[in-house]
Short mmCIF file of C-alpha atoms and ligand atoms in Angstrom, two decimals:
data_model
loop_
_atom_site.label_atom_id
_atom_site.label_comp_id
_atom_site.label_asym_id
_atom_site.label_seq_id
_atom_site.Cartn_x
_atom_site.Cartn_y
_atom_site.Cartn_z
CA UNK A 96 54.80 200.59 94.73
CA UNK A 97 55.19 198.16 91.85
CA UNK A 98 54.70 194.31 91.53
CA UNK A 99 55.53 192.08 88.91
CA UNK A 100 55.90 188.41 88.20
CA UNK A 101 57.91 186.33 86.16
CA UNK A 102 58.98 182.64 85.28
CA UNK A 103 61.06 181.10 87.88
CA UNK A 104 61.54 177.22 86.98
CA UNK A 105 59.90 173.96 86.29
CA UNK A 106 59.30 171.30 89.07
CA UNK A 107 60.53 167.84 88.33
CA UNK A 108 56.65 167.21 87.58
CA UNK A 109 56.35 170.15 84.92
CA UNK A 110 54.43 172.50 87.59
CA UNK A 111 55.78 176.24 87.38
CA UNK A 112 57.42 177.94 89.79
CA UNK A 113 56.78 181.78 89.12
CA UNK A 114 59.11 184.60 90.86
CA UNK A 115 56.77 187.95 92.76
CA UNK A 116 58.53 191.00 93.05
CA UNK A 117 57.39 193.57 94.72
CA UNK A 118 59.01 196.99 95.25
CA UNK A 119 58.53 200.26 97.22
CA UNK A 120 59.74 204.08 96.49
CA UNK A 121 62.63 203.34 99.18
CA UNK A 122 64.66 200.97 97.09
CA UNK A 123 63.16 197.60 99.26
CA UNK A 124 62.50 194.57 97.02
CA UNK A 125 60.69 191.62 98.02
CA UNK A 126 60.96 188.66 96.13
CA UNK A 127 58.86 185.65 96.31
CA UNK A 128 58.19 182.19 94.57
CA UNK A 129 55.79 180.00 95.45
CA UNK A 130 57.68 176.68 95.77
CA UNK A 131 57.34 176.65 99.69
CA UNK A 132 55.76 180.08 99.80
CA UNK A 133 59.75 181.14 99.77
CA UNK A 134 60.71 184.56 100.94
CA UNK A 135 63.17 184.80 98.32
CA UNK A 136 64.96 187.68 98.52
CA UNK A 137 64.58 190.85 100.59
CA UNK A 138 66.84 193.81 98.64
CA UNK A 139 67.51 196.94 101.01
CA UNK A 140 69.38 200.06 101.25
CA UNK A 141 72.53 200.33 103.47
CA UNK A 142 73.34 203.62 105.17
CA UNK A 143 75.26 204.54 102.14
CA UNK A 144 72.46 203.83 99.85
CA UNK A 145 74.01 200.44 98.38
CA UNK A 146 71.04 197.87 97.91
CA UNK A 147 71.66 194.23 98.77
CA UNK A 148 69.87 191.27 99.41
CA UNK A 149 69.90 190.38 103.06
CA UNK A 150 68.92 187.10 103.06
CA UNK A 151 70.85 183.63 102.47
CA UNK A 152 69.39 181.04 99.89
CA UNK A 153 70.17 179.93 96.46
CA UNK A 154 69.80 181.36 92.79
CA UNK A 155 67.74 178.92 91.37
CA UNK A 156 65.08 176.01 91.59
CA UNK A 157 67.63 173.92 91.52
CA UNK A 158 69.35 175.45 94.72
CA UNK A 159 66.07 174.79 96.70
CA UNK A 160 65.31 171.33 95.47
CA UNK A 161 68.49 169.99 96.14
CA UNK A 162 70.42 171.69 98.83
CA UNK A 163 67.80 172.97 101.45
CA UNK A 164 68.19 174.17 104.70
CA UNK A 165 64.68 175.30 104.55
CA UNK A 166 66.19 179.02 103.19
CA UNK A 167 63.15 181.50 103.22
CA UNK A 168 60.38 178.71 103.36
CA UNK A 169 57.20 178.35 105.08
CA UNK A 170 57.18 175.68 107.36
CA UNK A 171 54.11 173.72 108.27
CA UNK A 172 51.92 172.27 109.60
CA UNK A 173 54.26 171.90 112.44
CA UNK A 174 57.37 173.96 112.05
CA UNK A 175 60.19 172.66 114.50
CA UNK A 176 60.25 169.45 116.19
CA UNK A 177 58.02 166.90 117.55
CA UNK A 178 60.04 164.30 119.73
CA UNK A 179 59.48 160.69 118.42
CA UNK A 180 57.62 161.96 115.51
CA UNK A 181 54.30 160.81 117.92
CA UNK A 182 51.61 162.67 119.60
CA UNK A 183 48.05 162.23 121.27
CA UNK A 184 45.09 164.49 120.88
CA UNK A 185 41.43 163.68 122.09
CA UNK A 186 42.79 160.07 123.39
CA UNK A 187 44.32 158.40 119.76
CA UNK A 188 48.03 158.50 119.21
CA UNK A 189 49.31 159.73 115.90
CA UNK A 190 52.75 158.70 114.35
CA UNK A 191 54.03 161.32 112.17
CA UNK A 192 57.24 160.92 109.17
CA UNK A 193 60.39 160.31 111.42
CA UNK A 194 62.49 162.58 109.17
CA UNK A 195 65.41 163.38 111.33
CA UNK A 196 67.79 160.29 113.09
CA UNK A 197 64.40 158.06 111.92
CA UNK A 198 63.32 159.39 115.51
CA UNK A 199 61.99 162.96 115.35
CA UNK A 200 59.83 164.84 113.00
CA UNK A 201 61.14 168.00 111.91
CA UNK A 202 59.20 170.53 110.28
CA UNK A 203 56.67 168.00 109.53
CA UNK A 204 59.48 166.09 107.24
CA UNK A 205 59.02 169.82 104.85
CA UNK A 206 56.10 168.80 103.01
CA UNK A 207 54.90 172.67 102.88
CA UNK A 208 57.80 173.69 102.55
CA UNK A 209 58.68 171.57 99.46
CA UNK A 210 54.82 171.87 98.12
CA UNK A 211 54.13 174.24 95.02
CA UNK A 212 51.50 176.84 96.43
CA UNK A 213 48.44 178.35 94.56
CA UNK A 214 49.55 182.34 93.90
CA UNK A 215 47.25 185.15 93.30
CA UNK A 216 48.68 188.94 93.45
CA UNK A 217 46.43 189.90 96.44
CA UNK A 218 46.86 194.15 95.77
CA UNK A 219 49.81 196.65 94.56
CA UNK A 220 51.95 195.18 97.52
CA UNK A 221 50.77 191.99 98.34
CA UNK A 222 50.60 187.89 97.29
CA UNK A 223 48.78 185.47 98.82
CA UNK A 224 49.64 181.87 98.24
CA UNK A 225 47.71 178.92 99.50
CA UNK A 226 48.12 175.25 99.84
CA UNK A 227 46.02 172.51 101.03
CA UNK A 228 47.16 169.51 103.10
CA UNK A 229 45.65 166.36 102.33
CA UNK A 230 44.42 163.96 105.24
CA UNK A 231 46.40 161.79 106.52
CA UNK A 232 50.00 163.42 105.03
CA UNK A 233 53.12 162.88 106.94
CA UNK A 234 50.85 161.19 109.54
CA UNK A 235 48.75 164.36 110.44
CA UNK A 236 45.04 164.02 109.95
CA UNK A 237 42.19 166.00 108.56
CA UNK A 238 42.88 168.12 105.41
CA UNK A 239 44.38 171.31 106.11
CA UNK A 240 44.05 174.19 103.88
CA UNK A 241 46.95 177.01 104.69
CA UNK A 242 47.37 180.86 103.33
CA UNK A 243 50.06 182.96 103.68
CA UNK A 244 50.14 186.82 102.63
CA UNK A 245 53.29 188.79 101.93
CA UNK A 246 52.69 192.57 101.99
CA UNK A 247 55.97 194.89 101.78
CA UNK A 248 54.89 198.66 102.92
CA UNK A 249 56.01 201.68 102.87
CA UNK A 250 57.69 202.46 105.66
CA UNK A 251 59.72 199.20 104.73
CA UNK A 252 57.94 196.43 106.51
CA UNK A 253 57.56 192.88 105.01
CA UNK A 254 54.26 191.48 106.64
CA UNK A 255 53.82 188.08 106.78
CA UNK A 256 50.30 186.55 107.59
CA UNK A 257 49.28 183.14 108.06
CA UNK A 258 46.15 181.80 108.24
CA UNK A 259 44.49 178.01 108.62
CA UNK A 260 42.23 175.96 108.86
CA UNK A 261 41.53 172.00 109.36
CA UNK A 262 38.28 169.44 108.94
CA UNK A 263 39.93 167.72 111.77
CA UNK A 264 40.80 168.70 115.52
CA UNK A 265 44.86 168.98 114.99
CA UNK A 266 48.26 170.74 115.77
CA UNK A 267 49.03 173.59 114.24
CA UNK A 268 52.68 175.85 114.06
CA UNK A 269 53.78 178.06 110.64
CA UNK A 270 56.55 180.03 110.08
CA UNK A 271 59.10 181.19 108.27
CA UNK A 272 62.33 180.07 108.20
CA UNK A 273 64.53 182.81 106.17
CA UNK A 274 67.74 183.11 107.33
CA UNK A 275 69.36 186.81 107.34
CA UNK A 276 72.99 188.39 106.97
CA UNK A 277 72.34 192.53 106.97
CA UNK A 278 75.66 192.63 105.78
CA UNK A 279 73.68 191.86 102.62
CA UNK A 280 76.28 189.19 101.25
CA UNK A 281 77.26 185.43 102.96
CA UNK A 282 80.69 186.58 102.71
CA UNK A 283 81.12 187.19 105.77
CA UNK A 284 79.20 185.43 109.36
CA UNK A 285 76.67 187.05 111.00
CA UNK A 286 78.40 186.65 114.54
CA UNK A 287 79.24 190.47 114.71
CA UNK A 288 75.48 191.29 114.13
CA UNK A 289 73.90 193.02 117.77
CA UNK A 290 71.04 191.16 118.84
CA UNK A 291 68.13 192.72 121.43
CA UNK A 292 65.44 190.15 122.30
CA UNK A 293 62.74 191.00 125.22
CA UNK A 294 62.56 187.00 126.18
CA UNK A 295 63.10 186.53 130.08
CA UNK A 296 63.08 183.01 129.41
CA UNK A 297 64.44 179.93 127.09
CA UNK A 298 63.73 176.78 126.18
CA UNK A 299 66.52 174.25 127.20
CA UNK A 300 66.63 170.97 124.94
CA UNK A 301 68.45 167.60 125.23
CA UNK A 302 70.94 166.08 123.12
CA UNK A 303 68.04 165.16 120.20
CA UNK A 304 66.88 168.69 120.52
CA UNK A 305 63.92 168.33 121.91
CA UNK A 306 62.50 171.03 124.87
CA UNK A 307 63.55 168.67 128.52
CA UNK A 308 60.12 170.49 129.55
CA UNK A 309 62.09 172.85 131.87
CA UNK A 310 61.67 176.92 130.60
CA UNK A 311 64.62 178.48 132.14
CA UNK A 312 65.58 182.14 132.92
CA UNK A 313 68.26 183.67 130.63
CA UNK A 314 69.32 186.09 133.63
CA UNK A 315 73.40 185.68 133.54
CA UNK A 316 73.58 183.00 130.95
CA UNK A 317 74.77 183.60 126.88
CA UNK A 318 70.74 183.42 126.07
CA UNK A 319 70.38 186.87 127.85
CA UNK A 320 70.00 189.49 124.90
CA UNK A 321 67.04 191.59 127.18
CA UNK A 322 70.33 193.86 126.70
CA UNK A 323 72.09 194.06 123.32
CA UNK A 324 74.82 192.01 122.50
CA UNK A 325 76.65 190.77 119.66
CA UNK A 326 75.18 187.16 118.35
CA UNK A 327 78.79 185.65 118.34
CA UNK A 328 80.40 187.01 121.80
CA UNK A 329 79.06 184.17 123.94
CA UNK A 330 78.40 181.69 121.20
CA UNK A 331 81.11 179.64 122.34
CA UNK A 332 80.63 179.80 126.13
CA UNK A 333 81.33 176.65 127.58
CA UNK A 334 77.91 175.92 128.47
CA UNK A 335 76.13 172.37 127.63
CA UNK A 336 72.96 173.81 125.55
CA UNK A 337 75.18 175.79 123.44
CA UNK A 338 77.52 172.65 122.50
CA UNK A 339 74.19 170.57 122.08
CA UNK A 340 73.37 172.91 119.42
CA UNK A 341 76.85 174.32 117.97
CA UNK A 342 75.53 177.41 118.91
CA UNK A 343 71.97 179.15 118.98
CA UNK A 344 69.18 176.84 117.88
CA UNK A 345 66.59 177.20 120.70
CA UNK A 346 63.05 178.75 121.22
CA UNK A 347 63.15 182.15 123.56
CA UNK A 348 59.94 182.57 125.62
CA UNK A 349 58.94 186.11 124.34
CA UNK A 350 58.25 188.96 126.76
CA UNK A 351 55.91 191.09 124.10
CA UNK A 352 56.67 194.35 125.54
CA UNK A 353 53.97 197.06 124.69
CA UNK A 354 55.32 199.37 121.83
CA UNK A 355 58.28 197.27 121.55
CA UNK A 356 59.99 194.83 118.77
CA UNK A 357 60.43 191.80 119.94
CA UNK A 358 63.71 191.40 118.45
CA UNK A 359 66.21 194.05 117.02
CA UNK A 360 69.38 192.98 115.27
CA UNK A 361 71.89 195.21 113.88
CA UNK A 362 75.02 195.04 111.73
CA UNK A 363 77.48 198.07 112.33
CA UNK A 364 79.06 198.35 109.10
CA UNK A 365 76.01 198.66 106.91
CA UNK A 366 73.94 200.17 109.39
CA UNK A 367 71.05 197.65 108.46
CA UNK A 368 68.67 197.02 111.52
CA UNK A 369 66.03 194.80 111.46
CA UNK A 370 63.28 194.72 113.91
CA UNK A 371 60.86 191.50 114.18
CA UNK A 372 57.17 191.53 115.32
CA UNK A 373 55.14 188.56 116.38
CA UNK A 374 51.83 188.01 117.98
CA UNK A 375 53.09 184.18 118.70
CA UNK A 376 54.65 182.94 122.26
CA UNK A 377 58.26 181.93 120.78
CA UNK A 378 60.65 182.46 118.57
CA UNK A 379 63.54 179.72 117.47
CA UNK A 380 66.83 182.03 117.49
CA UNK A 381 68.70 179.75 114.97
CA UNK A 382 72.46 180.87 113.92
CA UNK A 383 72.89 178.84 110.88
CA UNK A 384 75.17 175.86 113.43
CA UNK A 385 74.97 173.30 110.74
CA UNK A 386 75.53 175.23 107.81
CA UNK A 387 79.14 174.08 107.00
CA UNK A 388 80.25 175.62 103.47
CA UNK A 389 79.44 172.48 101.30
CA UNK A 390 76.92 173.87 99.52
CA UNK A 391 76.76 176.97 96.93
CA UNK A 392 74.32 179.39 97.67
CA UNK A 393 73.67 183.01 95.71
CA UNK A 394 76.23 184.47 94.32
CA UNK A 395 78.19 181.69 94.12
CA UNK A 396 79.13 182.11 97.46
CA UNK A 397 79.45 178.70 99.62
CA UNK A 398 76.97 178.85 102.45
CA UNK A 399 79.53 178.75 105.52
CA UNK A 400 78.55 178.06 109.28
CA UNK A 401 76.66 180.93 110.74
CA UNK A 402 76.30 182.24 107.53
CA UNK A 403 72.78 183.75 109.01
CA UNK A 404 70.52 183.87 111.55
CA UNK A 405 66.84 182.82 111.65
CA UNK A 406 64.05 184.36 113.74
CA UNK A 407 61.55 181.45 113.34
CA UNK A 408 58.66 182.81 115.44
CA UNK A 409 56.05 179.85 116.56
CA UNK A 410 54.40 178.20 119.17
CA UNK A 411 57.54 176.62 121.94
CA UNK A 412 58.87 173.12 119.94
CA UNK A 413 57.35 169.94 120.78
CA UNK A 414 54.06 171.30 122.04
CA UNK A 415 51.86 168.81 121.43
CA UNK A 416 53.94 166.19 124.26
CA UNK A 417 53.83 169.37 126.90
CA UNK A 418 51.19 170.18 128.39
CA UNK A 419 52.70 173.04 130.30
CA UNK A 420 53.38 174.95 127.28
CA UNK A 421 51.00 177.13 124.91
CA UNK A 422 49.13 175.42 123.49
CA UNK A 423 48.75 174.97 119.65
CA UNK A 424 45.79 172.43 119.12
CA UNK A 425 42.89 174.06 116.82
CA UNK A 426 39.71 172.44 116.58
CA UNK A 427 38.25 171.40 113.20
CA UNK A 428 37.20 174.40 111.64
CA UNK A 429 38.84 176.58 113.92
CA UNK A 430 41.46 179.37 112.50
CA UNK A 431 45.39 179.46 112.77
CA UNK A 432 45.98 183.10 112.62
CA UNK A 433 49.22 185.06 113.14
CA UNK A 434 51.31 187.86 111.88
CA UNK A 435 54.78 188.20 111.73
CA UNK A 436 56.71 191.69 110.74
CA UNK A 437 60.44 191.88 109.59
CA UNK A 438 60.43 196.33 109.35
CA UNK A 439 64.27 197.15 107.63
CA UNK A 440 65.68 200.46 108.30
CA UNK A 441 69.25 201.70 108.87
CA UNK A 442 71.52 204.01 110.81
CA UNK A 443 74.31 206.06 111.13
C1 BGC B 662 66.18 173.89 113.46
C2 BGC B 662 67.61 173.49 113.19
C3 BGC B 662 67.70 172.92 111.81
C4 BGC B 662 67.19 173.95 110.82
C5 BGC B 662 67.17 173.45 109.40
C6 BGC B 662 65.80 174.92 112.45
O1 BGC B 662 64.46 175.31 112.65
O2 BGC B 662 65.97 174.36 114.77
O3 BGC B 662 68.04 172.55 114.14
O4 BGC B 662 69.02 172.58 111.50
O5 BGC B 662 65.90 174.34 111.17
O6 BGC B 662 66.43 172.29 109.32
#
């Protein structure tokens, strides 16, 4: 194991943005920078032994502060969307930053995901970065101090582990929001990657996006992935939730299956296979549908539709307006606490 940092950028306002690597004795790099907590890079082994980074993003600071699609950031204090940017908890209404169509807030209009996070190197394989949330920001009240922990093991997992906690009752949803191609280059789409997802269920959403409050079974629609199929065979069924979304962009009720990941994905050619974890009710499958090849990501490479996927795990969109799903209010002083686990292997 080995873990070393260096100089990343400057902010606009002079603050540093410093780059964590960490690596492990099987050829797996983690890179990290705490502008947004990123998940910068993630460098693995193929089944031929060629390392490449498997996820999509940009180069440099000035790839993130310019062109984001929120590539590898944390995403808080409420990641997805929150229909009319409003809410009520304990009788009083709150009116949150209207950052998408001046209607819905989205990802909390990315203020941690744009914030510049305290770092320490937590151990040999780990860095924790923090970042506190002033009252009242975006519209969300009582200040809100976060922490997220990176670890990258041995046996080739990348832990992520969020903790929080507010001075105010509140709503509370992190994640990340990296976007992977296991063929380890956006050259070419992920729609030939296999997907496996234990989720019985899905969350429909109407032409703004936002959950219609019905959870619906995936049995014999293109959300079924209980058994494996490729991301891109049904992602242009005529069916109305995948043309309101261009594709995948919607939260899957997950099953949690004892012993079991709750997603698998694999990409033939390299052999990559990635297997997510989550102790959280959802995950937003998101295939990259407005990603349209205007913008320049690493490599040079332009960042084409469907260039990745994302497996955003969190509590079901728009919680806070429905009551019938989990729910995700925390009490002042109460703790947000979750793990997710990306584990990277390969095979023949
Ligand atoms: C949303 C997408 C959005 C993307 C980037 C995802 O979490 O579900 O609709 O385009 O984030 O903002």
């Amino acid at each position: 194991m080995a873990i070393s940092v260096s100089h990343y950028g400057f902010m606009p306002d002079g603050k540093e943005v410093k780059l964590y690597s960490i690596s492990n004795n099987n050829d797996v790099t983690l890179q990290l920078i705490n502008l947004g907590a990123t998940l910068q890079s993630l460098y693995t082994p193929d089944k031929y032994g060629r390392v490449n980074d498997i996820t999509i993003g940009f180069d440099s600071l000035y790839g993130h502060l310019n062109f984001t699609d929120y590539q590898g950031k944390v995403v808080g204090r409420y990641a997805n969307r929150i229909a009319n940017g409003s809410f009520s908890l304990g009788g009083k209404k709150y009116q949150l930053t209207q950052n998408e169509k001046d209607k819905t807030c989205l990802h909390s209009a990315g203020e941690f995901s744009d914030a510049v996070w305290d770092a320490i190197i937590a151990d040999d394989n780990a860095v924790e970065f923090s970042y506190t949330s002033p009252d009242g920001t975006s519209g969300f009240e009582g200040n809100l101090t976060a922490k997220v922990r990176y670890t990258l093991t041995e046996d080739n997992k990348v832990v992520i582990e969020y903790s929080a906690v507010c001075d105010k009752d509140t709503v509370m949803n992190f994640t990340n929001h990296v976007y992977f191609n296991l063929n380890g280059s956006a050259m070419s789409d992920v729609l030939d990657h296999e997907m496996q997802m234990n989720a019985s269920h899905y969350v429909p959403i109407d032409a703004d996006s936002i959950p219609t409050g019905e959870i619906r079974e995936v049995k014999g629609t293109a959300f079924d992935f209980n058994a494996p199929c490729t991301i891109g065979k049904r992602i242009y069924d005529n069916d109305e939730q995948l043309t309101l979304a261009r594709g995948y962009d919607h939260n899957f009720c997950l099953s949690h299956k004892e012993g079991e990941a709750d997603a698998t994905v694999k990409e033939p050619v390299s052999g990559r296979v990635l297997k997510m974890y989550t102790d959280l009710p959802g995950v937003q499958l998101y295939t990259g549908n407005f990603l349209d090849g205007s913008v320049v990501g690493k490599g040079g490479m332009p960042i084409v539709k469907h260039a990745g996927f994302c497996l955003e795990t969190q509590f079901y969109p728009d919680s806070p307006n429905q009551p019938d799903f989990p729910s995700c209010v925390f009490k002042a002083g109460e703790e947000f606490k979750s793990t997710t686990v990306f584990a990277v292997s390969v095979e023949e």
